[in-house]
mmCIF file of C-alpha atoms in Angstrom:
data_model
loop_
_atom_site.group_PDB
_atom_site.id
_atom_site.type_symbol
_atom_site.label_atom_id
_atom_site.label_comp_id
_atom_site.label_asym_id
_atom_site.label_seq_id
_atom_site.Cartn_x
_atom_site.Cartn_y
_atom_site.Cartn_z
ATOM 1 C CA UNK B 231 20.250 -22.579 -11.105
ATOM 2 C CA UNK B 232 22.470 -23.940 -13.251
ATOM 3 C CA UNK B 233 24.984 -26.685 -12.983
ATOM 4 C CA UNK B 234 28.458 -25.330 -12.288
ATOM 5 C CA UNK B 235 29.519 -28.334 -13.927
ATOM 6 C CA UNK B 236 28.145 -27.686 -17.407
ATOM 7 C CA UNK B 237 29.895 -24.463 -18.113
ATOM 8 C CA UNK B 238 32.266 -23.800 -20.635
ATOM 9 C CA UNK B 239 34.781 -21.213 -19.413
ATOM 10 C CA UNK B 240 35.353 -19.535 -23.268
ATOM 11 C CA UNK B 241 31.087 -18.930 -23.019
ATOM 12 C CA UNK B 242 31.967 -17.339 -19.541
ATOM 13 C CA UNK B 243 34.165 -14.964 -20.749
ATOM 14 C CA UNK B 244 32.916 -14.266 -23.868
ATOM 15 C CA UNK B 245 29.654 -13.179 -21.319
ATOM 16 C CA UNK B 246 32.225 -11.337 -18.878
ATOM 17 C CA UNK B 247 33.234 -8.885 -22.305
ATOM 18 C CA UNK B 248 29.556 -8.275 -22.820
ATOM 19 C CA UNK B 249 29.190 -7.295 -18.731
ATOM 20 C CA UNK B 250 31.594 -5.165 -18.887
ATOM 21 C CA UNK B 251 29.236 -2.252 -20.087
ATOM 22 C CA UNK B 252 26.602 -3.274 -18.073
ATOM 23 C CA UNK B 253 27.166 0.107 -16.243
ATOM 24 C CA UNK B 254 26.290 1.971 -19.424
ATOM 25 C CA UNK B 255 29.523 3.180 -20.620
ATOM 26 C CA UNK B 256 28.983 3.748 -24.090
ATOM 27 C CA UNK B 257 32.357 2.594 -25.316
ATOM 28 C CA UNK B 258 35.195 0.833 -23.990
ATOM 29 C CA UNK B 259 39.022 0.650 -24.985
ATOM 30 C CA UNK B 260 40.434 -2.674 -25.056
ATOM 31 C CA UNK B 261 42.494 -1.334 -21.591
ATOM 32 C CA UNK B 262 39.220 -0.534 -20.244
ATOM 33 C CA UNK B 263 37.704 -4.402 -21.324
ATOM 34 C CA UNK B 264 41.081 -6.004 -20.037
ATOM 35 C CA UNK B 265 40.621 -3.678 -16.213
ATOM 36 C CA UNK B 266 37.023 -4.305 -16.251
ATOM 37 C CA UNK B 267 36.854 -8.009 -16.723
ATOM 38 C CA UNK B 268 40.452 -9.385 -15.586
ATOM 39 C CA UNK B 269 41.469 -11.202 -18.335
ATOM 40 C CA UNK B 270 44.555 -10.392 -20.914
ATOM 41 C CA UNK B 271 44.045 -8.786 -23.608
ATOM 42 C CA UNK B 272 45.020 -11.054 -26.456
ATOM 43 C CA UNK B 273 42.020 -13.347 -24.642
ATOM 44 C CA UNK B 274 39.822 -10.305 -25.221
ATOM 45 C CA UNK B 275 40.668 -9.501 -28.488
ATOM 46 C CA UNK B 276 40.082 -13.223 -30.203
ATOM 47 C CA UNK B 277 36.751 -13.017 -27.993
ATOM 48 C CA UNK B 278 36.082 -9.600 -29.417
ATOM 49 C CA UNK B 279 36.562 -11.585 -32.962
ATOM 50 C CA UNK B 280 33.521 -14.102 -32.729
ATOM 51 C CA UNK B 281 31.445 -11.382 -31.246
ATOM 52 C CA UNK B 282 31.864 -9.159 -33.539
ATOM 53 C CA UNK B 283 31.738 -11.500 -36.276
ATOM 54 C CA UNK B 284 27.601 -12.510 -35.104
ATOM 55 C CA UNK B 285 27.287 -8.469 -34.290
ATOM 56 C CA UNK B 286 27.199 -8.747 -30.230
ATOM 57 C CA UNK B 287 29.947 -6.201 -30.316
ATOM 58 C CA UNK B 288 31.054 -3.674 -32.615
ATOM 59 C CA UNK B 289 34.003 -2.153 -33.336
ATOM 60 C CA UNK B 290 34.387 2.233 -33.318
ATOM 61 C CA UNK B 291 36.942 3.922 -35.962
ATOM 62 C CA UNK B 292 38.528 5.097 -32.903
ATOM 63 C CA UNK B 293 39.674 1.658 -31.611
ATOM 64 C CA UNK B 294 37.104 1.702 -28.918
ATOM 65 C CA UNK B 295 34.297 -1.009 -28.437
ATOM 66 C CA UNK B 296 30.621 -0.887 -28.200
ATOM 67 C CA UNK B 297 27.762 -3.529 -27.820
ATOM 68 C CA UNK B 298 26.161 -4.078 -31.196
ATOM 69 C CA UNK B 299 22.851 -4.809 -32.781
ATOM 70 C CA UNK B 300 22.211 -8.083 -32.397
ATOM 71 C CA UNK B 301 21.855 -7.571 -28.810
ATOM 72 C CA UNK B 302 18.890 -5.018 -29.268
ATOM 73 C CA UNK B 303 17.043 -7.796 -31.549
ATOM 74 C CA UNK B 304 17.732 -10.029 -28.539
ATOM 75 C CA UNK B 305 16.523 -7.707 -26.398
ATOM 76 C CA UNK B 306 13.363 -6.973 -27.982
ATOM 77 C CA UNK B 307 12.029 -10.693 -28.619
ATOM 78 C CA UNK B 308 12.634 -10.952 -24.480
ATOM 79 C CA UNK B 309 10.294 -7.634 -24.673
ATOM 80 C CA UNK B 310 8.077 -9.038 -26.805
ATOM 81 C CA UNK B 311 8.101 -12.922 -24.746
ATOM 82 C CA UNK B 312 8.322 -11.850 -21.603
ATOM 83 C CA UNK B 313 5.369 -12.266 -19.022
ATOM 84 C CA UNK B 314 5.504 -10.686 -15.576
ATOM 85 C CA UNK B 315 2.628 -12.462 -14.126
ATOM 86 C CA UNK B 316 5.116 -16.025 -14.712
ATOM 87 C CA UNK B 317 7.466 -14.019 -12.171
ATOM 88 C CA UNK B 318 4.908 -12.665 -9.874
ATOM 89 C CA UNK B 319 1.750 -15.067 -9.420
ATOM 90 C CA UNK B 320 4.113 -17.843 -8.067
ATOM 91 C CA UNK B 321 5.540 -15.662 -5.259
ATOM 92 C CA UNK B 322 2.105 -14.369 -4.420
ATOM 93 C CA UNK B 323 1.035 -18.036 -3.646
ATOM 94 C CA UNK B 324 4.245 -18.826 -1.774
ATOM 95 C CA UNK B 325 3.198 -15.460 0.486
ATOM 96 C CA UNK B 326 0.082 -16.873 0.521
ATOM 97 C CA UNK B 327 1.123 -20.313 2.074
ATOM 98 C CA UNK B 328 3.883 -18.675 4.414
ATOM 99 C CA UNK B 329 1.614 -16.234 5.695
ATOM 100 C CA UNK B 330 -2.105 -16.806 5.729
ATOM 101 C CA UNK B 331 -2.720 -13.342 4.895
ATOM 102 C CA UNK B 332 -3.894 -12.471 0.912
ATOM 103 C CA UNK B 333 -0.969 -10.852 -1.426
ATOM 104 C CA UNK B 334 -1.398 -8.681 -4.330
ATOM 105 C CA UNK B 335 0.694 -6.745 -7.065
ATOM 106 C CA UNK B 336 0.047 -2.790 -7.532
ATOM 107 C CA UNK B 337 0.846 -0.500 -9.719
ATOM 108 C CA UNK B 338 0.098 3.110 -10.790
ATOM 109 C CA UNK B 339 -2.081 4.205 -12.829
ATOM 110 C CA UNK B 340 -2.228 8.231 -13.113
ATOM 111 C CA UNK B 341 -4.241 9.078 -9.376
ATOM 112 C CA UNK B 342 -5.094 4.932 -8.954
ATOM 113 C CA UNK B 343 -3.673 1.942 -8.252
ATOM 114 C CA UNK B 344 -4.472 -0.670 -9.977
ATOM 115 C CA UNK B 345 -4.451 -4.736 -8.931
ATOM 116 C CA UNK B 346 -2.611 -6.128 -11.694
ATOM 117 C CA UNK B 347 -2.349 -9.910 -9.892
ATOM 118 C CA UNK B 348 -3.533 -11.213 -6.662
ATOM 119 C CA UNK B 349 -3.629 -14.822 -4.534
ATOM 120 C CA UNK B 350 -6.299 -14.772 -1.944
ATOM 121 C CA UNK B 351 -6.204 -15.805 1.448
ATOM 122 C CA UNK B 352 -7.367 -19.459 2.239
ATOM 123 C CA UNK B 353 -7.811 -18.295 5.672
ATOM 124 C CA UNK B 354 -10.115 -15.430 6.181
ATOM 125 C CA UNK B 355 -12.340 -13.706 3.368
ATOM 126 C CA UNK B 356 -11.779 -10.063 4.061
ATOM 127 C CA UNK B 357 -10.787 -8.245 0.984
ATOM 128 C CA UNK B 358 -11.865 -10.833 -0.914
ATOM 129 C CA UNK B 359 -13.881 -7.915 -3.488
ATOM 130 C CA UNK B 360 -10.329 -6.841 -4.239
ATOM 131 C CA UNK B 361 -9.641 -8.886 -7.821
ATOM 132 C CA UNK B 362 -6.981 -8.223 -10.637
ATOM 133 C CA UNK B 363 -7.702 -4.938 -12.298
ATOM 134 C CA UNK B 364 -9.770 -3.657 -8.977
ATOM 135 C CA UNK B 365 -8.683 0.132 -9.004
ATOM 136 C CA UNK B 366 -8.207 1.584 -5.456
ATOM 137 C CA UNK B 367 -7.082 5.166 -4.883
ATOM 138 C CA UNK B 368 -3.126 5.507 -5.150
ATOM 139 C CA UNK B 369 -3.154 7.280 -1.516
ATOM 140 C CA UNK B 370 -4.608 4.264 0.054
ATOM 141 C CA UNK B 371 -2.670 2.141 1.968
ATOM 142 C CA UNK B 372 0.707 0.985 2.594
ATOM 143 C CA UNK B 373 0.956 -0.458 -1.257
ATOM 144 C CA UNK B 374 0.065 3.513 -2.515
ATOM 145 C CA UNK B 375 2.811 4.512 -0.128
ATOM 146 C CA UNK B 376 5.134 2.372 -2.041
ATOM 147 C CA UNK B 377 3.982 3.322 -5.267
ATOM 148 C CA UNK B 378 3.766 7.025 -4.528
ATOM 149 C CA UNK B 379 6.997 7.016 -2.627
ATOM 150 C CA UNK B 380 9.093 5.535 -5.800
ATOM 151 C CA UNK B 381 6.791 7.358 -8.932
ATOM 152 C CA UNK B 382 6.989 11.243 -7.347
ATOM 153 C CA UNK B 383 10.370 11.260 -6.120
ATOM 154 C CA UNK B 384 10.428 14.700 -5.326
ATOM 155 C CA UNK B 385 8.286 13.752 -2.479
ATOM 156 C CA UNK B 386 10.174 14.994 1.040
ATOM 157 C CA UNK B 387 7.218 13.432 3.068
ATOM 158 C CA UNK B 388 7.792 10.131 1.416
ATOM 159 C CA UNK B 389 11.531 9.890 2.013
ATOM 160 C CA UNK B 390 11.529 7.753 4.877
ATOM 161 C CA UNK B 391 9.086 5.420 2.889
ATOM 162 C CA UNK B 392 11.835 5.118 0.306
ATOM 163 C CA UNK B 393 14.688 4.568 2.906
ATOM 164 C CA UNK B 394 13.190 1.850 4.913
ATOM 165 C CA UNK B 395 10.898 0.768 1.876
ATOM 166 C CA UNK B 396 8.620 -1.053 4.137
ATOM 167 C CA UNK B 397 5.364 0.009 5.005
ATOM 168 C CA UNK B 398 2.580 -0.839 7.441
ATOM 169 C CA UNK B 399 -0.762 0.512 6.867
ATOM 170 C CA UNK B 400 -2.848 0.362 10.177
ATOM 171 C CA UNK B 401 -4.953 3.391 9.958
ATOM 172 C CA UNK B 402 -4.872 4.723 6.784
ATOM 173 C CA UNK B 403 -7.204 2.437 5.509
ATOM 174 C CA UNK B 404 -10.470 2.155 3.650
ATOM 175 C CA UNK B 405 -11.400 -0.368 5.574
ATOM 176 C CA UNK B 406 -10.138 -0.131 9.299
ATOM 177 C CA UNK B 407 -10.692 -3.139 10.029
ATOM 178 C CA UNK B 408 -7.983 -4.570 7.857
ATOM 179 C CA UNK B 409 -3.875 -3.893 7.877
ATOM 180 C CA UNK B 410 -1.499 -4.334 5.025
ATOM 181 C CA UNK B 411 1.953 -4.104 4.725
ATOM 182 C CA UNK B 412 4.165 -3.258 1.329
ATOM 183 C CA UNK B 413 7.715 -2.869 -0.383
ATOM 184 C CA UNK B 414 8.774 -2.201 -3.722
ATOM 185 C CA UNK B 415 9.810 -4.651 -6.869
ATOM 186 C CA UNK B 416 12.581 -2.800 -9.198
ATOM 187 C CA UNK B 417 13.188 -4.253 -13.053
ATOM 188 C CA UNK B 418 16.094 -3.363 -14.898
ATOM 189 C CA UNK B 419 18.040 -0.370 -14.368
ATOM 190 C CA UNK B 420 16.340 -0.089 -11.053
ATOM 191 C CA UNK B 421 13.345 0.620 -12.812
ATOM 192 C CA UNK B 422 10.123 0.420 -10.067
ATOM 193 C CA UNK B 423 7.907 -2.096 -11.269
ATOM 194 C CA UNK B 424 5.328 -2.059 -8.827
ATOM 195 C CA UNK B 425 4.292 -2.643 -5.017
ATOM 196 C CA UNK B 426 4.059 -6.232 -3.418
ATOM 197 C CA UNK B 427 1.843 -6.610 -0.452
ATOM 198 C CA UNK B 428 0.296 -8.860 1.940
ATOM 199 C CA UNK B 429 -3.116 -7.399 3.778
ATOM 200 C CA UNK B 430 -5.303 -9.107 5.952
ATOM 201 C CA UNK B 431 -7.577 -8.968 8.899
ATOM 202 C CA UNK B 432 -6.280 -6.095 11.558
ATOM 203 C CA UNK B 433 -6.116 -7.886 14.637
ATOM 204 C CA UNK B 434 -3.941 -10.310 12.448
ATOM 205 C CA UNK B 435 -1.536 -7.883 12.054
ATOM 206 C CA UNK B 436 0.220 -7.934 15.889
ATOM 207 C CA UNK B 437 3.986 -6.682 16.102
ATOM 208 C CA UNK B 438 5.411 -10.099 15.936
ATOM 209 C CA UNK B 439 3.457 -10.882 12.889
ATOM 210 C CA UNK B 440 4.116 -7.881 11.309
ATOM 211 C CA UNK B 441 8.070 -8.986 11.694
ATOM 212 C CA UNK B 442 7.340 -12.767 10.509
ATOM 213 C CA UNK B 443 5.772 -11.097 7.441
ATOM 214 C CA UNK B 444 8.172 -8.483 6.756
ATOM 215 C CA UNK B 445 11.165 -11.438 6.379
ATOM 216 C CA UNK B 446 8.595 -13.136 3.640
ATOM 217 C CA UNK B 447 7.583 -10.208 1.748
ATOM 218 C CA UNK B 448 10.653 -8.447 1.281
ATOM 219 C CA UNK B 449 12.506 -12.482 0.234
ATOM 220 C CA UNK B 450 9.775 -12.320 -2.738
ATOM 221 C CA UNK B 451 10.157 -8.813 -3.644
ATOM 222 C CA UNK B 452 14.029 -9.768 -3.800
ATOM 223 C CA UNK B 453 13.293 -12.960 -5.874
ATOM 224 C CA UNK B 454 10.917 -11.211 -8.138
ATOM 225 C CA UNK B 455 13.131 -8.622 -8.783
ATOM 226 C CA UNK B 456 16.252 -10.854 -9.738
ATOM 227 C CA UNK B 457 13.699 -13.325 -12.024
ATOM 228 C CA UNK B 458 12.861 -9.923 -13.889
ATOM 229 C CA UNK B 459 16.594 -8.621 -14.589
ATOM 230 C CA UNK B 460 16.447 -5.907 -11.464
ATOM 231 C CA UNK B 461 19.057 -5.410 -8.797
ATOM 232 C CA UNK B 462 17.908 -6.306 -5.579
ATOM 233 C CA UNK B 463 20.846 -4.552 -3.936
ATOM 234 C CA UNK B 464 18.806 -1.836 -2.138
ATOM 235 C CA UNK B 465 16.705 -4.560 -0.751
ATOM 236 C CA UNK B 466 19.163 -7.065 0.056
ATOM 237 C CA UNK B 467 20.532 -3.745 2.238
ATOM 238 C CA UNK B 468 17.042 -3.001 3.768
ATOM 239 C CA UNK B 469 16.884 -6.822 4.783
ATOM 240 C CA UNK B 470 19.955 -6.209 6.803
ATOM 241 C CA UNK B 471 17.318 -3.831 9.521
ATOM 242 C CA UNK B 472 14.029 -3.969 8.245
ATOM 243 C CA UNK B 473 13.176 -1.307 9.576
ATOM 244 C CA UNK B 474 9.103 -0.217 8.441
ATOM 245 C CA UNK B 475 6.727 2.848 8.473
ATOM 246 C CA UNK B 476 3.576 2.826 10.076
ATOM 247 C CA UNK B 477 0.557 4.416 8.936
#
């Protein structure tokens, strides 16, 4: 994070202008700009001059304000630069250390899922055939209950999978003698990214262990969701009773 110390208060809100439509409002009067980000509006207007002069904001024949184009060029080289395994492989080793149990990255892929990173376990070798790119069946387990869950949202049966968005897979298994357990990662917008989970020997999986790992899993689906532009709000809420399905 960075130093408080080092900021320069006309950068902060110049940035505060440009937040104000992070809800998606397409335009914004200079009232709305001076509501939304609590500062006068002779501040906003000679902020509104530099960024309109490099194109961050532009300026409607109707008075109004909207972001401008130099912000979709910036958002397209971060597109075109960004790497999600830089977000994701580190937590999956952190899981790894805090919980002895092997943690993996799914997402869909039509009827699969697909193992798009993984850190084994240093402590048991069960699962160990299950490598980045392994495709699995999207109904198996407690990662396909995530990934179902939050890709066919007109899914009744899954609704309690996307309340709690925790999942414990003791049964419905390919291999019974394993257990996993699973929550979501959201991107920007609230976009679902993919399934994080930890799986691991069955008899591993007792109810206070299943609790010790639900605190760890759903802390890196939170950090790999801010590190990738998401909101974590809905799982900041579901850390407040972590609740979990079983399967």
């Amino acid at each position: 994070m960075a130093d408080p110390s080092l900021r320069v208060a006309a950068v902060d809100r110049a940035l505060s202008v440009l937040q104000a439509f992070i809800d998606g409002t397409p335009s914004l009067s200079l009232a709305d700009l001076a509501s939304r980000t609590g500062l006068h509006k002779s501040t906003i207007l000679r902020l509104i001059s530099s960024l309109e002069h490099e194109h961050y904001i532009s300026r409607l024949s109707n008075g109004h304000y909207q972001l401008g184009p130099t912000l979709l060029t910036l958002g397209n080289h971060y597109q075109n630069s960004f790497n999600l395994a830089e977000h994701v492989n580190p937590a999956l080793k952190a899981l790894v250390e805090f919980t002895s149990e092997s943690a993996a990255f799914y997402v869909r892929d039509g009827d699969s899922k697909i193992c798009l990173f993984r850190a084994n376990s240093f402590h048991h070798g069960v699962l160990r055939y299950i490598q980045v790119g392994y495709r699995l069946p999207v109904t198996a387990g407690a990662s396909g209950a995530i990934i179902m869950a939050f890709t066919d949202l007109n899914r009744p049966d899954l609704a309690e999978v996307r309340n709690t968005m925790i999942v414990v897979s003791l049964t419905a298994r390919l291999d019974l003698d394993t257990a996993a357990i699973s929550c979501p990662v959201f991107g920007v917008g609230q976009h679902f990214q993919g399934a994080l989970a930890l799986a691991g020997p069955r008899t591993r999986f007792t109810p206070t262990q299943v609790e010790k790992m639900k605190g760890h899993l759903v802390d890196a689906a939170i950090s790999i969701t801010h590190s990738i532009g998401g909101d974590s709000a809905r799982l900041l809420a579901v850390k407040e009773n972590m609740q979990h399905v079983v399967l």
